[in-house]
Amino acid sequence: PWQGRSIASSKLRMLEFSAFLEQPQDPETFNKHLFVHIAQSNPTFSDPYLEAVDIRQIYDKFPEKKGGMKELFEKGPPNAFFLVKFWADLSANLQDDSSFFYGVSSQYESSENMIITSSTKVCSFGKQVVEKVETEYARFENGRYVFRIHRSPLCEYMINFIHKLKHLPEKYMMNSVLENFTILQVVTNRDTLETLLCIAYVFEVSTSEHGAQHHIYRLVKD
Amino acid sequence: SKQEQVPMRKRQLPASFWEEPRLA
């Protein structure tokens, strides 16, 4: 049931995704602030399918040259492509941050035992500015293979970016900056180079008192 | 930077793209 209703291709399903800040309170406790978060969900056949977005509407927001989104989509499989619109929660107090930990955690599952590679490209005006590549091995749990990228440290570029964004006095200014800030995550089977998931992330600042929010779309080409 | 990018607001995107969910 999750195919078409969550971030899942026929080979890999994203279970959870979060980018967070941990702030120590005292030696034994810390506060965890979620900038963005996709919580675990268990869609059923009665849930609606994700809305679709024509991938051509966002091509220019991501790398367009060799190995870019267009080429990736042409290679397929088409059911592996998603767009996530995040409303990021920037309400955290970022002062005195020498002991703060900025991290990203994500989890995936598959019916296949494989080694996955996750490439995360931060883009400004559609051009890659920094890339992180991570390799994860499967763990067999409860009848399926689980992949965990646990507490991966946020890069210096992203930490600086969040700080600069926070210093802008108005939300519309932050959203104006975020209009040209995107992230492209491509998860591949390390050995076959098959695309397992391709997720395009775009952002606004949350105005909600309930923290980070998101919408997920299927990327299609009609 | 690109000079002639079409603003996101002018692109063909679902209405929900501009509606922040209000979930607790």
PDB file of C-alpha atoms in Angstrom:
ATOM      1  CA  PRO A   1       0.000   0.000   0.000  1.00  0.00           C
ATOM      2  CA  TRP A   2       2.870   2.427   0.510  1.00  0.00           C
ATOM      3  CA  GLN A   3       3.743   2.534  -3.194  1.00  0.00           C
ATOM      4  CA  GLY A   4       2.318   5.771  -4.557  1.00  0.00           C
ATOM      5  CA  ARG A   5       1.286   6.817  -1.053  1.00  0.00           C
ATOM      6  CA  SER A   6       4.690   7.447   0.527  1.00  0.00           C
ATOM      7  CA  ILE A   7       8.344   7.813  -0.445  1.00  0.00           C
ATOM      8  CA  ALA A   8       8.806   4.317  -1.793  1.00  0.00           C
ATOM      9  CA  SER A   9       9.839   2.661  -5.034  1.00  0.00           C
ATOM     10  CA  SER A  10       9.372  -1.023  -5.739  1.00  0.00           C
ATOM     11  CA  LYS A  11      12.822  -1.661  -4.206  1.00  0.00           C
ATOM     12  CA  LEU A  12      13.212   0.778  -1.294  1.00  0.00           C
ATOM     13  CA  ARG A  13      10.959   2.625   1.110  1.00  0.00           C
ATOM     14  CA  MET A  14      11.923   5.626   3.231  1.00  0.00           C
ATOM     15  CA  LEU A  15      10.644   5.102   6.767  1.00  0.00           C
ATOM     16  CA  GLU A  16      11.783   8.264   8.497  1.00  0.00           C
ATOM     17  CA  PHE A  17      13.817  11.393   7.878  1.00  0.00           C
ATOM     18  CA  SER A  18      14.861  14.199  10.218  1.00  0.00           C
ATOM     19  CA  ALA A  19      17.351  17.040  10.425  1.00  0.00           C
ATOM     20  CA  PHE A  20      17.796  18.173  14.001  1.00  0.00           C
ATOM     21  CA  LEU A  21      19.726  20.115  16.604  1.00  0.00           C
ATOM     22  CA  GLU A  22      20.608  18.676  19.986  1.00  0.00           C
ATOM     23  CA  GLN A  23      21.267  21.217  22.714  1.00  0.00           C
ATOM     24  CA  PRO A  24      22.657  19.962  26.027  1.00  0.00           C
ATOM     25  CA  GLN A  25      20.673  21.162  29.042  1.00  0.00           C
ATOM     26  CA  ASP A  26      22.886  19.626  31.692  1.00  0.00           C
ATOM     27  CA  PRO A  27      25.274  16.619  31.639  1.00  0.00           C
ATOM     28  CA  GLU A  28      22.392  14.146  31.503  1.00  0.00           C
ATOM     29  CA  THR A  29      19.702  15.738  29.368  1.00  0.00           C
ATOM     30  CA  PHE A  30      19.425  17.569  26.066  1.00  0.00           C
ATOM     31  CA  ASN A  31      16.767  19.233  23.962  1.00  0.00           C
ATOM     32  CA  LYS A  32      16.153  17.929  20.476  1.00  0.00           C
ATOM     33  CA  HIS A  33      14.824  20.430  17.960  1.00  0.00           C
ATOM     34  CA  LEU A  34      13.586  19.105  14.594  1.00  0.00           C
ATOM     35  CA  PHE A  35      14.253  21.464  11.662  1.00  0.00           C
ATOM     36  CA  VAL A  36      12.473  19.086   9.294  1.00  0.00           C
ATOM     37  CA  HIS A  37      10.875  15.715   9.903  1.00  0.00           C
ATOM     38  CA  ILE A  38       9.114  12.957   8.005  1.00  0.00           C
ATOM     39  CA  ALA A  39       7.668  10.642  10.631  1.00  0.00           C
ATOM     40  CA  GLN A  40       7.033   6.936  10.182  1.00  0.00           C
ATOM     41  CA  SER A  41       3.643   6.284   8.652  1.00  0.00           C
ATOM     42  CA  ASN A  42       1.826   3.157   7.611  1.00  0.00           C
ATOM     43  CA  PRO A  43      -0.393   4.002   4.663  1.00  0.00           C
ATOM     44  CA  THR A  44      -3.263   1.658   3.837  1.00  0.00           C
ATOM     45  CA  PHE A  45      -5.087   1.000   0.567  1.00  0.00           C
ATOM     46  CA  SER A  46      -7.814   3.411   1.661  1.00  0.00           C
ATOM     47  CA  ASP A  47      -5.358   6.337   1.808  1.00  0.00           C
ATOM     48  CA  PRO A  48      -5.250   8.600  -1.253  1.00  0.00           C
ATOM     49  CA  TYR A  49      -2.343   8.519  -3.676  1.00  0.00           C
ATOM     50  CA  LEU A  50       0.207  11.303  -3.454  1.00  0.00           C
ATOM     51  CA  GLU A  51      -0.428  14.270  -5.709  1.00  0.00           C
ATOM     52  CA  ALA A  52       1.781  14.457  -8.773  1.00  0.00           C
ATOM     53  CA  VAL A  53       4.108  17.246  -9.867  1.00  0.00           C
ATOM     54  CA  ASP A  54       5.512  17.446 -13.386  1.00  0.00           C
ATOM     55  CA  ILE A  55       9.260  17.040 -12.925  1.00  0.00           C
ATOM     56  CA  ARG A  56       9.913  19.622 -15.670  1.00  0.00           C
ATOM     57  CA  GLN A  57       8.558  22.306 -13.333  1.00  0.00           C
ATOM     58  CA  ILE A  58      11.589  21.850 -11.060  1.00  0.00           C
ATOM     59  CA  TYR A  59      14.422  20.734 -13.379  1.00  0.00           C
ATOM     60  CA  ASP A  60      16.211  24.083 -13.135  1.00  0.00           C
ATOM     61  CA  LYS A  61      16.234  23.932  -9.315  1.00  0.00           C
ATOM     62  CA  PHE A  62      18.643  20.974  -9.438  1.00  0.00           C
ATOM     63  CA  PRO A  63      21.828  20.064 -11.305  1.00  0.00           C
ATOM     64  CA  GLU A  64      21.031  19.822 -15.004  1.00  0.00           C
ATOM     65  CA  LYS A  65      24.264  18.622 -16.536  1.00  0.00           C
ATOM     66  CA  LYS A  66      25.572  15.062 -16.757  1.00  0.00           C
ATOM     67  CA  GLY A  67      24.092  12.912 -14.009  1.00  0.00           C
ATOM     68  CA  GLY A  68      21.483  15.599 -13.336  1.00  0.00           C
ATOM     69  CA  MET A  69      17.836  15.077 -12.554  1.00  0.00           C
ATOM     70  CA  LYS A  70      16.668  14.919 -16.189  1.00  0.00           C
ATOM     71  CA  GLU A  71      19.154  12.196 -17.052  1.00  0.00           C
ATOM     72  CA  LEU A  72      18.297  10.306 -13.860  1.00  0.00           C
ATOM     73  CA  PHE A  73      14.568  10.430 -14.585  1.00  0.00           C
ATOM     74  CA  GLU A  74      15.090   9.243 -18.149  1.00  0.00           C
ATOM     75  CA  LYS A  75      17.037   6.273 -16.773  1.00  0.00           C
ATOM     76  CA  GLY A  76      14.227   5.532 -14.281  1.00  0.00           C
ATOM     77  CA  PRO A  77      12.494   3.750 -12.730  1.00  0.00           C
ATOM     78  CA  PRO A  78       9.820   6.493 -12.771  1.00  0.00           C
ATOM     79  CA  ASN A  79       8.215   5.306  -9.525  1.00  0.00           C
ATOM     80  CA  ALA A  80      11.393   6.206  -7.583  1.00  0.00           C
ATOM     81  CA  PHE A  81      11.075  10.017  -7.948  1.00  0.00           C
ATOM     82  CA  PHE A  82       9.578  12.267  -5.293  1.00  0.00           C
ATOM     83  CA  LEU A  83       9.339  15.917  -4.330  1.00  0.00           C
ATOM     84  CA  VAL A  84       9.175  16.956  -0.670  1.00  0.00           C
ATOM     85  CA  LYS A  85       8.089  20.472   0.247  1.00  0.00           C
ATOM     86  CA  PHE A  86       9.306  21.148   3.766  1.00  0.00           C
ATOM     87  CA  TRP A  87       8.110  23.930   6.005  1.00  0.00           C
ATOM     88  CA  ALA A  88      11.186  24.036   8.232  1.00  0.00           C
ATOM     89  CA  ASP A  89      10.960  24.892  11.924  1.00  0.00           C
ATOM     90  CA  LEU A  90      13.547  27.590  12.591  1.00  0.00           C
ATOM     91  CA  SER A  91      12.195  28.576  15.987  1.00  0.00           C
ATOM     92  CA  ALA A  92      15.147  27.072  17.879  1.00  0.00           C
ATOM     93  CA  ASN A  93      17.497  29.338  19.786  1.00  0.00           C
ATOM     94  CA  LEU A  94      20.871  28.902  18.095  1.00  0.00           C
ATOM     95  CA  GLN A  95      22.998  30.975  20.462  1.00  0.00           C
ATOM     96  CA  ASP A  96      26.028  29.639  22.326  1.00  0.00           C
ATOM     97  CA  ASP A  97      26.287  26.671  20.036  1.00  0.00           C
ATOM     98  CA  SER A  98      29.771  25.271  20.651  1.00  0.00           C
ATOM     99  CA  SER A  99      28.317  22.168  22.303  1.00  0.00           C
ATOM    100  CA  PHE A 100      25.358  21.795  19.959  1.00  0.00           C
ATOM    101  CA  PHE A 101      25.055  18.821  17.624  1.00  0.00           C
ATOM    102  CA  TYR A 102      23.493  19.286  14.187  1.00  0.00           C
ATOM    103  CA  GLY A 103      22.550  15.982  12.592  1.00  0.00           C
ATOM    104  CA  VAL A 104      20.493  14.130  10.024  1.00  0.00           C
ATOM    105  CA  SER A 105      18.968  10.699  10.561  1.00  0.00           C
ATOM    106  CA  SER A 106      17.059   8.600   8.079  1.00  0.00           C
ATOM    107  CA  GLN A 107      15.813   5.026   7.790  1.00  0.00           C
ATOM    108  CA  TYR A 108      14.863   2.855   4.845  1.00  0.00           C
ATOM    109  CA  GLU A 109      13.612  -0.674   4.320  1.00  0.00           C
ATOM    110  CA  SER A 110      13.704  -3.180   1.497  1.00  0.00           C
ATOM    111  CA  SER A 111      12.795  -6.781   0.815  1.00  0.00           C
ATOM    112  CA  GLU A 112      16.249  -7.139  -0.790  1.00  0.00           C
ATOM    113  CA  ASN A 113      19.616  -7.487   0.860  1.00  0.00           C
ATOM    114  CA  MET A 114      21.885  -4.919  -0.793  1.00  0.00           C
ATOM    115  CA  ILE A 115      24.336  -2.131  -0.105  1.00  0.00           C
ATOM    116  CA  ILE A 116      22.952   1.351  -0.684  1.00  0.00           C
ATOM    117  CA  THR A 117      24.700   4.616  -1.474  1.00  0.00           C
ATOM    118  CA  SER A 118      22.997   7.879  -0.555  1.00  0.00           C
ATOM    119  CA  SER A 119      24.176  11.036  -2.294  1.00  0.00           C
ATOM    120  CA  THR A 120      22.889  14.310  -0.862  1.00  0.00           C
ATOM    121  CA  LYS A 121      23.568  17.447  -2.916  1.00  0.00           C
ATOM    122  CA  VAL A 122      22.909  20.893  -1.548  1.00  0.00           C
ATOM    123  CA  CYS A 123      22.118  23.263  -4.423  1.00  0.00           C
ATOM    124  CA  SER A 124      22.051  27.025  -4.749  1.00  0.00           C
ATOM    125  CA  PHE A 125      20.310  28.406  -7.838  1.00  0.00           C
ATOM    126  CA  GLY A 126      20.242  24.828  -9.140  1.00  0.00           C
ATOM    127  CA  LYS A 127      24.002  24.390  -8.896  1.00  0.00           C
ATOM    128  CA  GLN A 128      25.579  21.892  -6.518  1.00  0.00           C
ATOM    129  CA  VAL A 129      27.567  23.547  -3.736  1.00  0.00           C
ATOM    130  CA  VAL A 130      28.326  20.547  -1.549  1.00  0.00           C
ATOM    131  CA  GLU A 131      27.712  16.798  -1.671  1.00  0.00           C
ATOM    132  CA  LYS A 132      27.715  14.096   0.976  1.00  0.00           C
ATOM    133  CA  VAL A 133      27.958  10.444  -0.029  1.00  0.00           C
ATOM    134  CA  GLU A 134      27.152   7.726   2.473  1.00  0.00           C
ATOM    135  CA  THR A 135      27.170   3.955   2.159  1.00  0.00           C
ATOM    136  CA  GLU A 136      24.935   1.761   4.293  1.00  0.00           C
ATOM    137  CA  TYR A 137      24.710  -1.967   4.774  1.00  0.00           C
ATOM    138  CA  ALA A 138      21.447  -3.765   5.492  1.00  0.00           C
ATOM    139  CA  ARG A 139      20.389  -5.249   8.805  1.00  0.00           C
ATOM    140  CA  PHE A 140      17.838  -8.031   8.728  1.00  0.00           C
ATOM    141  CA  GLU A 141      15.031  -7.139  11.153  1.00  0.00           C
ATOM    142  CA  ASN A 142      11.499  -8.509  11.405  1.00  0.00           C
ATOM    143  CA  GLY A 143      11.533 -10.117   7.992  1.00  0.00           C
ATOM    144  CA  ARG A 144      12.930  -7.186   6.000  1.00  0.00           C
ATOM    145  CA  TYR A 145      16.222  -5.395   5.449  1.00  0.00           C
ATOM    146  CA  VAL A 146      16.620  -2.084   7.258  1.00  0.00           C
ATOM    147  CA  PHE A 147      19.132   0.676   6.454  1.00  0.00           C
ATOM    148  CA  ARG A 148      19.873   3.371   9.037  1.00  0.00           C
ATOM    149  CA  ILE A 149      21.842   6.551   8.499  1.00  0.00           C
ATOM    150  CA  HIS A 150      22.022   7.500  12.160  1.00  0.00           C
ATOM    151  CA  ARG A 151      23.084  10.951  13.406  1.00  0.00           C
ATOM    152  CA  SER A 152      25.053  11.908  10.322  1.00  0.00           C
ATOM    153  CA  PRO A 153      26.654  15.283  11.170  1.00  0.00           C
ATOM    154  CA  LEU A 154      25.305  18.242   9.229  1.00  0.00           C
ATOM    155  CA  CYS A 155      28.076  19.807   7.146  1.00  0.00           C
ATOM    156  CA  GLU A 156      29.604  23.191   7.939  1.00  0.00           C
ATOM    157  CA  TYR A 157      27.931  24.784   4.894  1.00  0.00           C
ATOM    158  CA  MET A 158      24.469  23.791   6.157  1.00  0.00           C
ATOM    159  CA  ILE A 159      25.125  24.937   9.727  1.00  0.00           C
ATOM    160  CA  ASN A 160      26.294  28.330   8.471  1.00  0.00           C
ATOM    161  CA  PHE A 161      23.332  28.524   6.112  1.00  0.00           C
ATOM    162  CA  ILE A 162      20.847  27.879   8.940  1.00  0.00           C
ATOM    163  CA  HIS A 163      22.541  30.514  11.097  1.00  0.00           C
ATOM    164  CA  LYS A 164      22.472  33.117   8.327  1.00  0.00           C
ATOM    165  CA  LEU A 165      18.843  32.317   7.589  1.00  0.00           C
ATOM    166  CA  LYS A 166      17.954  32.712  11.266  1.00  0.00           C
ATOM    167  CA  HIS A 167      19.507  36.164  11.309  1.00  0.00           C
ATOM    168  CA  LEU A 168      17.128  37.491   8.657  1.00  0.00           C
ATOM    169  CA  PRO A 169      14.539  39.672  10.363  1.00  0.00           C
ATOM    170  CA  GLU A 170      11.424  38.590   8.431  1.00  0.00           C
ATOM    171  CA  LYS A 171      10.027  35.233   7.303  1.00  0.00           C
ATOM    172  CA  TYR A 172       9.370  36.472   3.775  1.00  0.00           C
ATOM    173  CA  MET A 173      13.090  37.238   3.493  1.00  0.00           C
ATOM    174  CA  MET A 174      13.951  33.702   4.611  1.00  0.00           C
ATOM    175  CA  ASN A 175      11.499  32.279   2.074  1.00  0.00           C
ATOM    176  CA  SER A 176      13.027  34.441  -0.617  1.00  0.00           C
ATOM    177  CA  VAL A 177      16.451  32.928   0.127  1.00  0.00           C
ATOM    178  CA  LEU A 178      14.956  29.418   0.341  1.00  0.00           C
ATOM    179  CA  GLU A 179      13.386  29.824  -3.116  1.00  0.00           C
ATOM    180  CA  ASN A 180      16.866  29.210  -4.553  1.00  0.00           C
ATOM    181  CA  PHE A 181      17.996  26.613  -2.014  1.00  0.00           C
ATOM    182  CA  THR A 182      17.261  22.943  -2.736  1.00  0.00           C
ATOM    183  CA  ILE A 183      18.575  19.520  -1.798  1.00  0.00           C
ATOM    184  CA  LEU A 184      18.676  16.449  -4.032  1.00  0.00           C
ATOM    185  CA  GLN A 185      19.033  13.025  -2.437  1.00  0.00           C
ATOM    186  CA  VAL A 186      19.658  10.024  -4.663  1.00  0.00           C
ATOM    187  CA  VAL A 187      19.794   6.548  -3.166  1.00  0.00           C
ATOM    188  CA  THR A 188      21.281   3.884  -5.422  1.00  0.00           C
ATOM    189  CA  ASN A 189      22.113   0.217  -5.219  1.00  0.00           C
ATOM    190  CA  ARG A 190      25.889   0.405  -4.842  1.00  0.00           C
ATOM    191  CA  ASP A 191      26.548  -2.683  -6.934  1.00  0.00           C
ATOM    192  CA  THR A 192      23.998  -2.388  -9.755  1.00  0.00           C
ATOM    193  CA  LEU A 193      23.877   1.481  -9.775  1.00  0.00           C
ATOM    194  CA  GLU A 194      20.093   1.218 -10.033  1.00  0.00           C
ATOM    195  CA  THR A 195      18.251   4.295  -8.736  1.00  0.00           C
ATOM    196  CA  LEU A 196      16.265   3.224  -5.688  1.00  0.00           C
ATOM    197  CA  LEU A 197      14.938   6.629  -4.619  1.00  0.00           C
ATOM    198  CA  CYS A 198      15.428  10.174  -5.902  1.00  0.00           C
ATOM    199  CA  ILE A 199      14.046  12.843  -3.590  1.00  0.00           C
ATOM    200  CA  ALA A 200      13.995  16.552  -4.409  1.00  0.00           C
ATOM    201  CA  TYR A 201      13.627  18.737  -1.327  1.00  0.00           C
ATOM    202  CA  VAL A 202      12.376  22.333  -1.449  1.00  0.00           C
ATOM    203  CA  PHE A 203      11.762  24.612   1.511  1.00  0.00           C
ATOM    204  CA  GLU A 204       9.795  27.371   3.176  1.00  0.00           C
ATOM    205  CA  VAL A 205       9.855  28.473   6.792  1.00  0.00           C
ATOM    206  CA  SER A 206       7.099  27.090   8.988  1.00  0.00           C
ATOM    207  CA  THR A 207       4.603  29.500  10.480  1.00  0.00           C
ATOM    208  CA  SER A 208       2.979  26.701  12.467  1.00  0.00           C
ATOM    209  CA  GLU A 209       3.089  26.439  16.245  1.00  0.00           C
ATOM    210  CA  HIS A 210       3.261  22.683  15.738  1.00  0.00           C
ATOM    211  CA  GLY A 211       6.741  22.704  14.234  1.00  0.00           C
ATOM    212  CA  ALA A 212       8.037  21.368  10.942  1.00  0.00           C
ATOM    213  CA  GLN A 213       5.522  20.307   8.301  1.00  0.00           C
ATOM    214  CA  HIS A 214       5.734  18.755   4.848  1.00  0.00           C
ATOM    215  CA  HIS A 215       3.922  17.648   1.715  1.00  0.00           C
ATOM    216  CA  ILE A 216       5.147  14.760  -0.439  1.00  0.00           C
ATOM    217  CA  TYR A 217       4.540  14.553  -4.197  1.00  0.00           C
ATOM    218  CA  ARG A 218       5.249  11.984  -6.887  1.00  0.00           C
ATOM    219  CA  LEU A 219       7.370  13.382  -9.694  1.00  0.00           C
ATOM    220  CA  VAL A 220       5.977  12.490 -13.104  1.00  0.00           C
ATOM    221  CA  LYS A 221       6.400  13.456 -16.734  1.00  0.00           C
ATOM    222  CA  ASP A 222       3.044  13.425 -18.514  1.00  0.00           C
TER     223      ASP A 222
ATOM    224  CA  SER B   1      23.397  32.534 -10.362  1.00  0.00           C
ATOM    225  CA  LYS B   2      20.664  32.166 -12.962  1.00  0.00           C
ATOM    226  CA  GLN B   3      19.179  35.478 -14.014  1.00  0.00           C
ATOM    227  CA  GLU B   4      15.919  34.392 -15.614  1.00  0.00           C
ATOM    228  CA  GLN B   5      14.460  31.805 -13.283  1.00  0.00           C
ATOM    229  CA  VAL B   6      10.691  31.665 -13.242  1.00  0.00           C
ATOM    230  CA  PRO B   7       9.483  32.296  -9.674  1.00  0.00           C
ATOM    231  CA  MET B   8       8.023  29.164  -8.051  1.00  0.00           C
ATOM    232  CA  ARG B   9       4.693  30.966  -7.641  1.00  0.00           C
ATOM    233  CA  LYS B  10       4.361  31.184 -11.414  1.00  0.00           C
ATOM    234  CA  ARG B  11       4.952  27.487 -12.035  1.00  0.00           C
ATOM    235  CA  GLN B  12       2.358  24.756 -12.479  1.00  0.00           C
ATOM    236  CA  LEU B  13       2.314  23.295  -8.981  1.00  0.00           C
ATOM    237  CA  PRO B  14      -0.578  21.878  -6.939  1.00  0.00           C
ATOM    238  CA  ALA B  15      -2.418  24.333  -4.673  1.00  0.00           C
ATOM    239  CA  SER B  16      -1.275  22.277  -1.688  1.00  0.00           C
ATOM    240  CA  PHE B  17       2.313  23.257  -2.501  1.00  0.00           C
ATOM    241  CA  TRP B  18       1.541  26.643  -0.943  1.00  0.00           C
ATOM    242  CA  GLU B  19      -0.616  25.411   1.935  1.00  0.00           C
ATOM    243  CA  GLU B  20       1.311  24.585   5.076  1.00  0.00           C
ATOM    244  CA  PRO B  21      -0.341  21.635   6.866  1.00  0.00           C
ATOM    245  CA  ARG B  22      -1.757  22.524  10.274  1.00  0.00           C
ATOM    246  CA  LEU B  23      -1.176  19.201  11.952  1.00  0.00           C
ATOM    247  CA  ALA B  24      -0.208  18.902  15.597  1.00  0.00           C
TER     248      ALA B  24
END
